[in-house]
Coordinates of C-alpha atoms in Angstrom, one line a residue:
X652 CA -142.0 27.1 -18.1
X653 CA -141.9 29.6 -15.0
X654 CA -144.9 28.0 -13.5
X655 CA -143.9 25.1 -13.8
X656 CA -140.2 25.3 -11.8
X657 CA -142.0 27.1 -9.6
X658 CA -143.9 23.9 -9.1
X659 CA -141.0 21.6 -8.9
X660 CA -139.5 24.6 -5.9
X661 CA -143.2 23.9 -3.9
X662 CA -142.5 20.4 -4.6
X663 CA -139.1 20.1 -3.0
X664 CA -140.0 22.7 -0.7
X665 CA -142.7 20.4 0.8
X666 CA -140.4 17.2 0.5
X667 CA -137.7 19.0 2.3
X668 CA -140.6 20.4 5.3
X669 CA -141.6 16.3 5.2
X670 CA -138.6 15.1 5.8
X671 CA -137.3 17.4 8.2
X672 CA -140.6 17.1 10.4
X673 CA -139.8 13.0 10.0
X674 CA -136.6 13.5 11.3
X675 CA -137.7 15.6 14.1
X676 CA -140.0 13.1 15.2
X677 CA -137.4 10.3 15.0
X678 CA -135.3 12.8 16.9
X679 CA -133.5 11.5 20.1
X680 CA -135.6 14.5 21.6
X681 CA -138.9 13.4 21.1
X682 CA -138.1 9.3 21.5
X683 CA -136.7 10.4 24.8
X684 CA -139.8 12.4 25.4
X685 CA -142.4 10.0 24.7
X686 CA -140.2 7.5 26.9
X687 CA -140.6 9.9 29.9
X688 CA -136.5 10.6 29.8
X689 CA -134.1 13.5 28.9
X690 CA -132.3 13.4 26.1
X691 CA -129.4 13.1 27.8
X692 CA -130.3 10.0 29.5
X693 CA -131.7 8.6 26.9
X694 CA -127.6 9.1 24.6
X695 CA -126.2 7.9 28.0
X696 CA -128.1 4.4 28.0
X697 CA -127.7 4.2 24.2
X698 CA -123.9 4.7 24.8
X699 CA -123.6 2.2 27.5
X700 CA -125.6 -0.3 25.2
X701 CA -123.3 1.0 22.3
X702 CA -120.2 -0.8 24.4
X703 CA -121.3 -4.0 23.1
X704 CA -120.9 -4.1 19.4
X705 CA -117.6 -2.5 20.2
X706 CA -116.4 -5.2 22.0
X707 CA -117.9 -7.6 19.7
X708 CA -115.9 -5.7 17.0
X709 CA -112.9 -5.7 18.9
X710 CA -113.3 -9.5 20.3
X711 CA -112.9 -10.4 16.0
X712 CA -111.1 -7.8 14.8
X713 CA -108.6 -6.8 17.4
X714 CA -107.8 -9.0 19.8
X715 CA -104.3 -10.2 19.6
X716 CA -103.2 -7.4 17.1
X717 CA -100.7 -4.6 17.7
X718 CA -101.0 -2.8 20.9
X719 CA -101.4 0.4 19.0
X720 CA -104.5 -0.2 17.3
X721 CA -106.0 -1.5 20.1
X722 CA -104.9 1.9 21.9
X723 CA -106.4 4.0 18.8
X724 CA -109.5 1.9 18.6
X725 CA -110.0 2.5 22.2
X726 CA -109.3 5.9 22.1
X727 CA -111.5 6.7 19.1
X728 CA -113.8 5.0 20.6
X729 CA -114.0 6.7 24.1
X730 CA -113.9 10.2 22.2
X731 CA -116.8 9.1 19.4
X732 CA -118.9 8.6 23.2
X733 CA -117.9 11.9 24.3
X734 CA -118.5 13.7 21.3
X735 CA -122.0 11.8 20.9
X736 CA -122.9 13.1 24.5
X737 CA -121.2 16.3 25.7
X738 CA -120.4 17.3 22.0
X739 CA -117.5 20.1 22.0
X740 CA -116.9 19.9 25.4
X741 CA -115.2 16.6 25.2
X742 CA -112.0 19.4 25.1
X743 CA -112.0 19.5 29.2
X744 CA -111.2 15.2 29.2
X745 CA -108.6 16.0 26.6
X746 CA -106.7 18.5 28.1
X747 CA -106.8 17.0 31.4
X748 CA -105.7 13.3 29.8
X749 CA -102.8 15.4 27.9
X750 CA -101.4 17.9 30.9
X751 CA -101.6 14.1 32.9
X752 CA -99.3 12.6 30.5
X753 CA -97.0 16.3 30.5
X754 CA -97.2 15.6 34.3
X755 CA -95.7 12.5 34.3
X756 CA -93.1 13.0 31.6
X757 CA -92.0 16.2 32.6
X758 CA -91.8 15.4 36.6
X759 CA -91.4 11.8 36.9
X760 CA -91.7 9.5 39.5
X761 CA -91.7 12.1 42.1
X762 CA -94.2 13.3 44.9
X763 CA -94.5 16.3 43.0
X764 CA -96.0 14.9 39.9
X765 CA -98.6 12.8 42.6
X766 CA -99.2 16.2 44.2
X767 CA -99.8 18.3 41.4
X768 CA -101.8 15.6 40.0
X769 CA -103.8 15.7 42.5
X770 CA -104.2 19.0 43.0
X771 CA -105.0 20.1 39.4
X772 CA -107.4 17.0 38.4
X773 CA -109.3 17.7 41.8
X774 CA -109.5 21.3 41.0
X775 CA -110.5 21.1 37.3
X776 CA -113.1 18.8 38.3
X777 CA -114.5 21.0 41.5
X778 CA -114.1 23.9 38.8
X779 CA -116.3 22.0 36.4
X780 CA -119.0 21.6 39.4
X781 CA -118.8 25.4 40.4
X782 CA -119.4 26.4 36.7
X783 CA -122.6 23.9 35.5
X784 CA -124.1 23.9 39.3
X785 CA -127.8 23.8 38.9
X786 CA -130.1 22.4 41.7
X787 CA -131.5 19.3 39.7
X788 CA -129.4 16.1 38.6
X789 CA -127.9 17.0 35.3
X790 CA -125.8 15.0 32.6
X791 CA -123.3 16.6 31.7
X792 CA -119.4 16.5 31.1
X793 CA -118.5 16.6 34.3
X794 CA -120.0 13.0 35.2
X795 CA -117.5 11.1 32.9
X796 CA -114.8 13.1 34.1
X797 CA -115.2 12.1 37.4
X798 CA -114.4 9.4 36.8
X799 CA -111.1 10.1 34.3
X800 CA -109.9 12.2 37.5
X801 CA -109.6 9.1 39.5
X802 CA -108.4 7.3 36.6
X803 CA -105.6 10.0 36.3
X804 CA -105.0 10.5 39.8
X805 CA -104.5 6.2 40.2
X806 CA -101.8 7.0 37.5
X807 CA -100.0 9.3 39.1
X808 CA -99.6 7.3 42.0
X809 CA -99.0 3.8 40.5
X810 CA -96.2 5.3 38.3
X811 CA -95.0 7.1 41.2
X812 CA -94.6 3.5 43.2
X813 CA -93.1 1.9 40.3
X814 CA -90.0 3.9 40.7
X815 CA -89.8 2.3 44.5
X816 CA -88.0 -0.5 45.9
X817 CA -90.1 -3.6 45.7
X818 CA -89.4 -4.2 48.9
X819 CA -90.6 -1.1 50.3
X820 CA -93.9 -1.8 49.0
X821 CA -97.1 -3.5 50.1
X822 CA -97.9 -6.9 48.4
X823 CA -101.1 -4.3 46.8
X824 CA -99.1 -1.9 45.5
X825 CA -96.4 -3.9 43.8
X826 CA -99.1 -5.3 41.9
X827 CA -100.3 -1.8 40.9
X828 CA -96.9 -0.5 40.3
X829 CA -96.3 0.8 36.7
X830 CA -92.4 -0.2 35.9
X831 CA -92.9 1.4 32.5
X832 CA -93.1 4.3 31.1
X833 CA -96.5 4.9 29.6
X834 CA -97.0 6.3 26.1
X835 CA -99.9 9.0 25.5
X836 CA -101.1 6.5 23.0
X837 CA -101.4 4.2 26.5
X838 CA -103.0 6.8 28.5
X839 CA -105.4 7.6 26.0
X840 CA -106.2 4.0 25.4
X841 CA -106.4 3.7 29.0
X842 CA -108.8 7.1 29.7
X843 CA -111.1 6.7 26.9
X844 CA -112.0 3.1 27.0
X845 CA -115.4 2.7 25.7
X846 CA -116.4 0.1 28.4
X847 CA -115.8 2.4 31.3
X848 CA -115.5 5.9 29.9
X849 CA -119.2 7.0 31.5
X850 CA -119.8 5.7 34.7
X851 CA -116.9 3.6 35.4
X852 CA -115.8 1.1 36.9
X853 CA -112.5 1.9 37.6
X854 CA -109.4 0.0 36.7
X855 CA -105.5 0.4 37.0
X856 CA -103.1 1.1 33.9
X857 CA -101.6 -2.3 34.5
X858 CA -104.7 -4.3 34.3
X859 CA -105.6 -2.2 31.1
X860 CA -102.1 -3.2 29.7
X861 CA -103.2 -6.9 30.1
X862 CA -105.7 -6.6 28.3
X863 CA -104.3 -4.8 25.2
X864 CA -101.3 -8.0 25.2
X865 CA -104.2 -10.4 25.7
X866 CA -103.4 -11.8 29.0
X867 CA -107.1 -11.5 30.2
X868 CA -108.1 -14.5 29.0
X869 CA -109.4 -17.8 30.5
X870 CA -107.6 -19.6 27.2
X871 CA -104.1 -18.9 27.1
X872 CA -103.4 -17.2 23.3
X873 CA -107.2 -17.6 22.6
X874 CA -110.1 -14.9 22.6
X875 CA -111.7 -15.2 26.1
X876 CA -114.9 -17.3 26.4
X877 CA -116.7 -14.7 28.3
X878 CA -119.7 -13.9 26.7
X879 CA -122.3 -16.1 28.8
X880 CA -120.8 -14.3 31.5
X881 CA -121.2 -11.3 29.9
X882 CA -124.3 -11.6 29.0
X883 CA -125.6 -12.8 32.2
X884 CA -124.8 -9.3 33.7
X885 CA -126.2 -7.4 30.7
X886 CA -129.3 -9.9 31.9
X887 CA -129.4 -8.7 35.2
X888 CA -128.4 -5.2 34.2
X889 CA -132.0 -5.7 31.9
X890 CA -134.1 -6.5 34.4
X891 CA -133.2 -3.8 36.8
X892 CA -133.8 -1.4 33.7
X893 CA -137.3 -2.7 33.3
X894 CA -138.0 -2.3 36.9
X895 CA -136.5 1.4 37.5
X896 CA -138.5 2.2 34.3
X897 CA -141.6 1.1 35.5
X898 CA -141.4 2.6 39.0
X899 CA -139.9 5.8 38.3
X900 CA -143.3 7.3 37.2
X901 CA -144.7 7.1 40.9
X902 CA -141.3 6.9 42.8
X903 CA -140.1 10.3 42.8
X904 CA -137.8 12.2 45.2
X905 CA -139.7 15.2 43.7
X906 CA -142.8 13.9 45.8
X907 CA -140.7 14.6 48.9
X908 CA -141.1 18.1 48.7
X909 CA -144.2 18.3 48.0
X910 CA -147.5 19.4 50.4
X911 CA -149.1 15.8 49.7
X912 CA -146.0 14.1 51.3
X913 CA -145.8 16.8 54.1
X914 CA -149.4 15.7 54.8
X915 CA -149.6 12.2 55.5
X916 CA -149.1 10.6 58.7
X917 CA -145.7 10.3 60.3
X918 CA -144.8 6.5 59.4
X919 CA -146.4 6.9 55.9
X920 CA -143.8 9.4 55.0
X921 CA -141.2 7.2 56.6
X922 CA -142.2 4.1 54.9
X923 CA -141.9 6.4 51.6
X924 CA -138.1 7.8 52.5
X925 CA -137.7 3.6 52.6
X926 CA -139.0 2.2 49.4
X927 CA -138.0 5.2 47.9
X928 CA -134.5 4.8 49.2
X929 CA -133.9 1.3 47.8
X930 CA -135.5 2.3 44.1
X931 CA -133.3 5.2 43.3
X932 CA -130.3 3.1 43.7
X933 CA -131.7 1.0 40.6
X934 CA -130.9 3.6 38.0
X935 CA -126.6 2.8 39.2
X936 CA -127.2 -0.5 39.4
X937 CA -128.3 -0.8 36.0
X938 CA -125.4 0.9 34.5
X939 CA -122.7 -0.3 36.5
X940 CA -124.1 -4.1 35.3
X941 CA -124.9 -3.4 31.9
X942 CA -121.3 -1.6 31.6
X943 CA -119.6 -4.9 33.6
X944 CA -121.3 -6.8 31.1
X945 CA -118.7 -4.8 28.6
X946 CA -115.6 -5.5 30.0
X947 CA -116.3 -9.1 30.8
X948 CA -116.8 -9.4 27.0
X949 CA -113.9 -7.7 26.5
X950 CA -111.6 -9.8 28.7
X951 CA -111.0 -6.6 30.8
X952 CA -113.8 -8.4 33.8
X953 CA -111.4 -11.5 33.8
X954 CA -109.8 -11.8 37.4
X955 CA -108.3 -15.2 37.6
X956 CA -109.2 -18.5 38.6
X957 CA -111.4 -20.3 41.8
X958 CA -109.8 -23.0 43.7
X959 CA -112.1 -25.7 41.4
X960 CA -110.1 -23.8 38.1
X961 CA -113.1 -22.0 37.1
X962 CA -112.6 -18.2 35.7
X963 CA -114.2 -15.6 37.3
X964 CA -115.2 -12.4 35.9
X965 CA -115.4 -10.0 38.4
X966 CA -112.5 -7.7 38.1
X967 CA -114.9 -4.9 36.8
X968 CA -117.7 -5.7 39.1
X969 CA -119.3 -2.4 40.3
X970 CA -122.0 -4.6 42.3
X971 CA -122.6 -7.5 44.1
X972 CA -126.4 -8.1 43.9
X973 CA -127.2 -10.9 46.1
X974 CA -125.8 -9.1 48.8
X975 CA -127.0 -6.0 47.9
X976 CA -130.6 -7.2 47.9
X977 CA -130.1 -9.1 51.3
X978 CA -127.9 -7.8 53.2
X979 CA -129.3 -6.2 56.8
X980 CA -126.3 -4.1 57.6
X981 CA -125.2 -0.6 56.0
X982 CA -121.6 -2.4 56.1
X983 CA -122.8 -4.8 53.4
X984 CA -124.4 -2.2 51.2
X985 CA -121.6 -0.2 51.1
X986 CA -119.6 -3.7 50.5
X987 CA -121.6 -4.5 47.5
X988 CA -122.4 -0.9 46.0
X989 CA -119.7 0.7 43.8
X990 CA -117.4 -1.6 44.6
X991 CA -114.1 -0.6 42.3
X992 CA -114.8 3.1 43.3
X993 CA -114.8 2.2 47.0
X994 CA -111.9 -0.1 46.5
X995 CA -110.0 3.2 44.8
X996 CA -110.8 5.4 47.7
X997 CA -109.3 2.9 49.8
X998 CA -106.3 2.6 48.2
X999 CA -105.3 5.3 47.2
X1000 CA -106.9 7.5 50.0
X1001 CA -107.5 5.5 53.3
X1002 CA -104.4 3.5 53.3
X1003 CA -101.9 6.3 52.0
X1004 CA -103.5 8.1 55.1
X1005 CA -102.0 5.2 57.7
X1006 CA -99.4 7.7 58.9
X1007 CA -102.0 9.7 60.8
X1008 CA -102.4 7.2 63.0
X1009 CA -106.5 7.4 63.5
X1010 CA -108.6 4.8 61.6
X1011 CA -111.6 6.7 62.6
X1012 CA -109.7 10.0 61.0
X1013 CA -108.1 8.3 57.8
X1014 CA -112.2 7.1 57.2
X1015 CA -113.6 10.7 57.8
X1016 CA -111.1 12.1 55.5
X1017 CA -111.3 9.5 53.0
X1018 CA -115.7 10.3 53.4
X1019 CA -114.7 13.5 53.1
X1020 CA -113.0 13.3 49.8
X1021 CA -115.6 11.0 47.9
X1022 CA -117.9 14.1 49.1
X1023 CA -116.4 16.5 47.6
X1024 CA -115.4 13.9 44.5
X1025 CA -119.4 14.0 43.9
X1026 CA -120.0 17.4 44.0
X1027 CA -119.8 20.4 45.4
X1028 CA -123.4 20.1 46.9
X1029 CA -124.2 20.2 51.0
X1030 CA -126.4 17.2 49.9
X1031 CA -123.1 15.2 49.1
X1032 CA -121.5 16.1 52.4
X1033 CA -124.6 15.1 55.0
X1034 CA -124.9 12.0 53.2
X1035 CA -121.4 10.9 53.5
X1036 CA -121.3 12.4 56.9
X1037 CA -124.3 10.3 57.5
X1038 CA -122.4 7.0 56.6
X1039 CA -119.7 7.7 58.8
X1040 CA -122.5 8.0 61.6
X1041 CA -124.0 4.9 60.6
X1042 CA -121.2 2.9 60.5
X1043 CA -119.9 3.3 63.5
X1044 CA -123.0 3.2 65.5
X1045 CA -123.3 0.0 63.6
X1046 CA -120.1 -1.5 64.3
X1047 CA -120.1 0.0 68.6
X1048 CA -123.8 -2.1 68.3
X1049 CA -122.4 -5.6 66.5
X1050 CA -119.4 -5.6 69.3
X1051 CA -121.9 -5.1 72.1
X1052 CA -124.1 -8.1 70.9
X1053 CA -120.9 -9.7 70.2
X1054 CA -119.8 -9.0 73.9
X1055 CA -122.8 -9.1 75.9
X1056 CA -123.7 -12.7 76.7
X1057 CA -127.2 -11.7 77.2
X1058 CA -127.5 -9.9 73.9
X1059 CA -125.5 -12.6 72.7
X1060 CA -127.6 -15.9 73.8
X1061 CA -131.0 -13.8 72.8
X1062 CA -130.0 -12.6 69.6
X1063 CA -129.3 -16.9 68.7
X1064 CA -132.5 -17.5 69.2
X1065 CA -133.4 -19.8 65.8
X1066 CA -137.1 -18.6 66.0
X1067 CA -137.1 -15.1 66.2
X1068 CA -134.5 -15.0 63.6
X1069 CA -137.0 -13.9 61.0
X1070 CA -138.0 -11.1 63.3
X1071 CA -134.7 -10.2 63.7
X1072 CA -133.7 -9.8 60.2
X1073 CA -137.1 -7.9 59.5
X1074 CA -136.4 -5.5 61.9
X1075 CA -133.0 -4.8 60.4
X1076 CA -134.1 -4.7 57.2
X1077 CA -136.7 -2.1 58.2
X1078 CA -133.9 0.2 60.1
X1079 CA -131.1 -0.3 56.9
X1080 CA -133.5 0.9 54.3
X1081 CA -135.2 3.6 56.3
X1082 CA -132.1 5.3 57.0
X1083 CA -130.1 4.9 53.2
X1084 CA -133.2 6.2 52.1
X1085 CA -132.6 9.1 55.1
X1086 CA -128.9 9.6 54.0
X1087 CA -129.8 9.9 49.9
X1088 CA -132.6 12.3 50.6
X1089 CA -129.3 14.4 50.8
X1090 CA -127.8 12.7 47.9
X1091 CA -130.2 13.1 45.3
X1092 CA -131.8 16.2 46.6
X1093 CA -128.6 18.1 46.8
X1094 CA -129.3 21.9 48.4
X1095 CA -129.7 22.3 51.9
X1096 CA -133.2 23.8 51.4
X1097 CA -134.9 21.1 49.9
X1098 CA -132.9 18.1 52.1
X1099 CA -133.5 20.4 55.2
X1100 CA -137.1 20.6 54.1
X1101 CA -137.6 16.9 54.1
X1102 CA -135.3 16.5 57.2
X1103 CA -137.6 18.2 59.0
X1104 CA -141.0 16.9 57.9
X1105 CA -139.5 13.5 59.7
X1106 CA -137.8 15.7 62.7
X1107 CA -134.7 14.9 61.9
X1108 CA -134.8 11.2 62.5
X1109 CA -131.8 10.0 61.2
X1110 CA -129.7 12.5 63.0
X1111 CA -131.3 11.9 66.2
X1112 CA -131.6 7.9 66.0
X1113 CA -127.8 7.5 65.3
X1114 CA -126.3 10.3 67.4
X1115 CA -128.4 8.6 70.2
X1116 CA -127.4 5.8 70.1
X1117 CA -123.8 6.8 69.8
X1118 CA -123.8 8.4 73.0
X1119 CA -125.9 5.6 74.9
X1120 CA -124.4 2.8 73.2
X1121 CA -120.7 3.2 75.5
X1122 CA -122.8 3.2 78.6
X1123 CA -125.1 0.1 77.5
X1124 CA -121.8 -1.9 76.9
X1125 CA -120.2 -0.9 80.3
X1126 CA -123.5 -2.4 82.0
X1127 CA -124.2 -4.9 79.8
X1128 CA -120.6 -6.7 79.2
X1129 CA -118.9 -8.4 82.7
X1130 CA -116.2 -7.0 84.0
X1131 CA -114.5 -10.7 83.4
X1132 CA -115.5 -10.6 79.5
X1133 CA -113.6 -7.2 79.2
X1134 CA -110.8 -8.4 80.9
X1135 CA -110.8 -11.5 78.8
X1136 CA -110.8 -8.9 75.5
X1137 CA -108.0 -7.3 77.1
X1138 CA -105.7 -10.3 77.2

């Protein structure tokens, strides 16, 4: 009898080593191995995908229903993400989403509760960066809440303008106003919504109140008839997937530190920086469509009609990919590239700054801020510092060909139009790829490093031509044509 429950132990025993070896290999671990990933990259995708069965669920189950389910479902929903991801840690987007609602109840409608919103959500977030620093691109709990502490901050100052004459505010504002007084059911609801708890795009309580009393809809007291649309972007969203997938293997921006890259030729590691610098952007563009692809199912992407009555879904649009693909000026990229988050900055940053006086000064700071909003990295800072650059080398060159009939009447020219727009195109992508160098390599000695193995050419190019470009104008553009812009 002994031997033979001892067999029956060696018998589950090996079951039990079977299984748990099975499991292993089918663990998210090893699948994200064999896929080339990180396991964290590989939950984030799955969780991003994960947004579409929830809003199919919602979309038959919900829609219509009492606003508190719809607030629990979102909020369980959000959380169940966090906790799939980060784990235990989803604590630092809870205390910050409760202290927020404390805030606002316990201060009001006052620039205090809009400061000390400000100043805590900025400062837990900066903490979180000082405290899981590493120098590689991590996942971790800190990404989401990046974007909660905009979300929160948006709060603040909507509810804070809601307690303003109407009057008193701009056309933009009274339509972000909150009149109400949230509930934390509503903020929760609002933070944690599965569609844009990860990587965005950002949205403002009121629009999210639409969509729980089912306003965003293209059929008045109907579910929305949104999923072509949606599935269009999820499309698009595929495609770009397929392509970073297949490219990442021999893309890398680890090949920019390395001897090999040091070693080639002077335009070869130039040409690199450029079809480098268009291919990391893939890996946002992927998400941000695959995640608009969620809220347009959801109704949240709805954004009124066209002039010909047809509804357009692009209230959560993160990108616009036609111009993001053919655009020849750094303006349009940054037109078309995180749209919502750009559009936050400049409404709640950049505008709110108009008292300064300074355009030039309200942008800096407002750079500044999305800097330090990304991380506290030096990477972060030269890139953004590197935009302002751009830009306004950009803008002094399109008034001088704007201005100078010479430049004017040659840059017209039908035939050399192609030439023109290749030369652009060649100058644009060179120099994002020059400015995320920073970005994506983050510490000063790797991004100096690579800086220098191309002496510094974005730096020099654009400062250059800032300097040069105020004398080329005062040559170049008649006295008569200035005097003309002067009246």
């Amino acid at each position: 009898m002994a031997s033979v429950a001892e067999g029956d132990v060696g018998t589950v025993a090996e079951l039990a080593r079977v299984l748990r070896w099975g499991f292993e290999e089918l663990s998210l671990n090893k699948l994200a191995t064999s896929l080339g990933a990180s396991e964290q990259a590989l939950r984030l995708i799955i969780s991003i995908f994960m947004g579409y069965p929830m809003a199919v669920f919602y979309r038959r189950y919900l829609y219509f229903k009492d606003s508190y389910l719809i607030h629990l479902f979102h909020a369980f929903t959000g959380l169940s993400i966090a906790y799939f991801n980060f784990g235990n840690q989803l604590y630092h987007s809870l205390l910050c989403v409760g202290l927020q609602f404390l805030i606002l109840r316990l201060m009001g409608r006052t620039v205090t509760a809009v400061l000390t919103t400000f100043c805590f959500q900025m400062a837990y977030l900066l903490a979180g960066y000082y405290y899981t620093a590493t120098g590689n691109y991590d996942i971790k709990w800190t990404m989401p809440h990046c974007v909660l502490t905009l979300k929160l901050i948006g709060l603040a100052v909507d509810y804070f303008d809601g307690g303003k004459d109407q009057n008193s505010l701009s056309s933009e504002q009274q339509k972000y106003a909150i009149r109400g007084v949230p509930s934390l059911l509503e903020v929760a609801g609002f933070s944690y919504f599965y569609g844009a708890f990860l990587v965005g795009p950002q949205f403002s309580m009121n629009h999210y109140m639409k969509l729980v009393q089912g306003q965003l809809t293209d059929i008045p007291g109907k579910i929305p008839n949104s999923t072509i649309p949606a599935l269009k972007r999820l499309s698009l969203g595929l495609v770009y997937l397929v392509g970073y997938t297949l490219l990442s293997p021999h893309i890398t921006e680890d090949y920019l530190l390395t001897e090999d890259y040091e070693n080639h030729d002077f335009w070869f590691r130039c040409m690199y920086m450029l079809l480098w610098g268009k291919f990391v952007l893939y890996k946002y563009v992927t998400c941000w469509l695959v995640t608009e692809g969620v809220c347009i199912l959801t109704g949240l992407g709805f954004n009124d009609f066209d002039e010909h009555r047809k509804a357009k879904w692009d209230a959560c649009a993160n990108m616009k990919v036609w111009l993001f693909e053919t655009t020849p000026r750094f303006t349009g990229t940054i037109a078309s590239f995180n749209i919502n988050t750009n559009a936050w900055v400049a409404r709640y940053v950049f505008k709110r700054l108009k008292f300064l006086g300074n355009k030039e000064l309200s942008q800096g700071l407002s750079l500044l801020f999305l800097a330090l909003w990304h991380g506290l990295h030096s990477g972060y800072l030269v890139c953004f510092q590197m935009e302002f650059l751009i830009v306004i080398v950009e803008r002094k060159a399109a008034r001088l060909i704007q201005e100078s009939p010479t430049l004017s009447n040659l840059a017209s020219i039908t035939i050399l139009q192609p030439f023109y727009y290749l030369v652009q195109q060649t100058i644009h992508w060179l120099f994002m790829g020059y400015s995320m160098t920073a970005f994506c390599l983050f510490t000063w000695d790797k991004w100096f490093k690579v800086y220098k193995s191309v002496y510094f050419l974005g730096h020099v190019f654009f400062l250059s031509l800032l300097f040069i470009l105020p004398y080329v104008h005062k040559v170049m553009v008649p006295r008569k044509e200035k005097l003309k812009k002067a009246k």
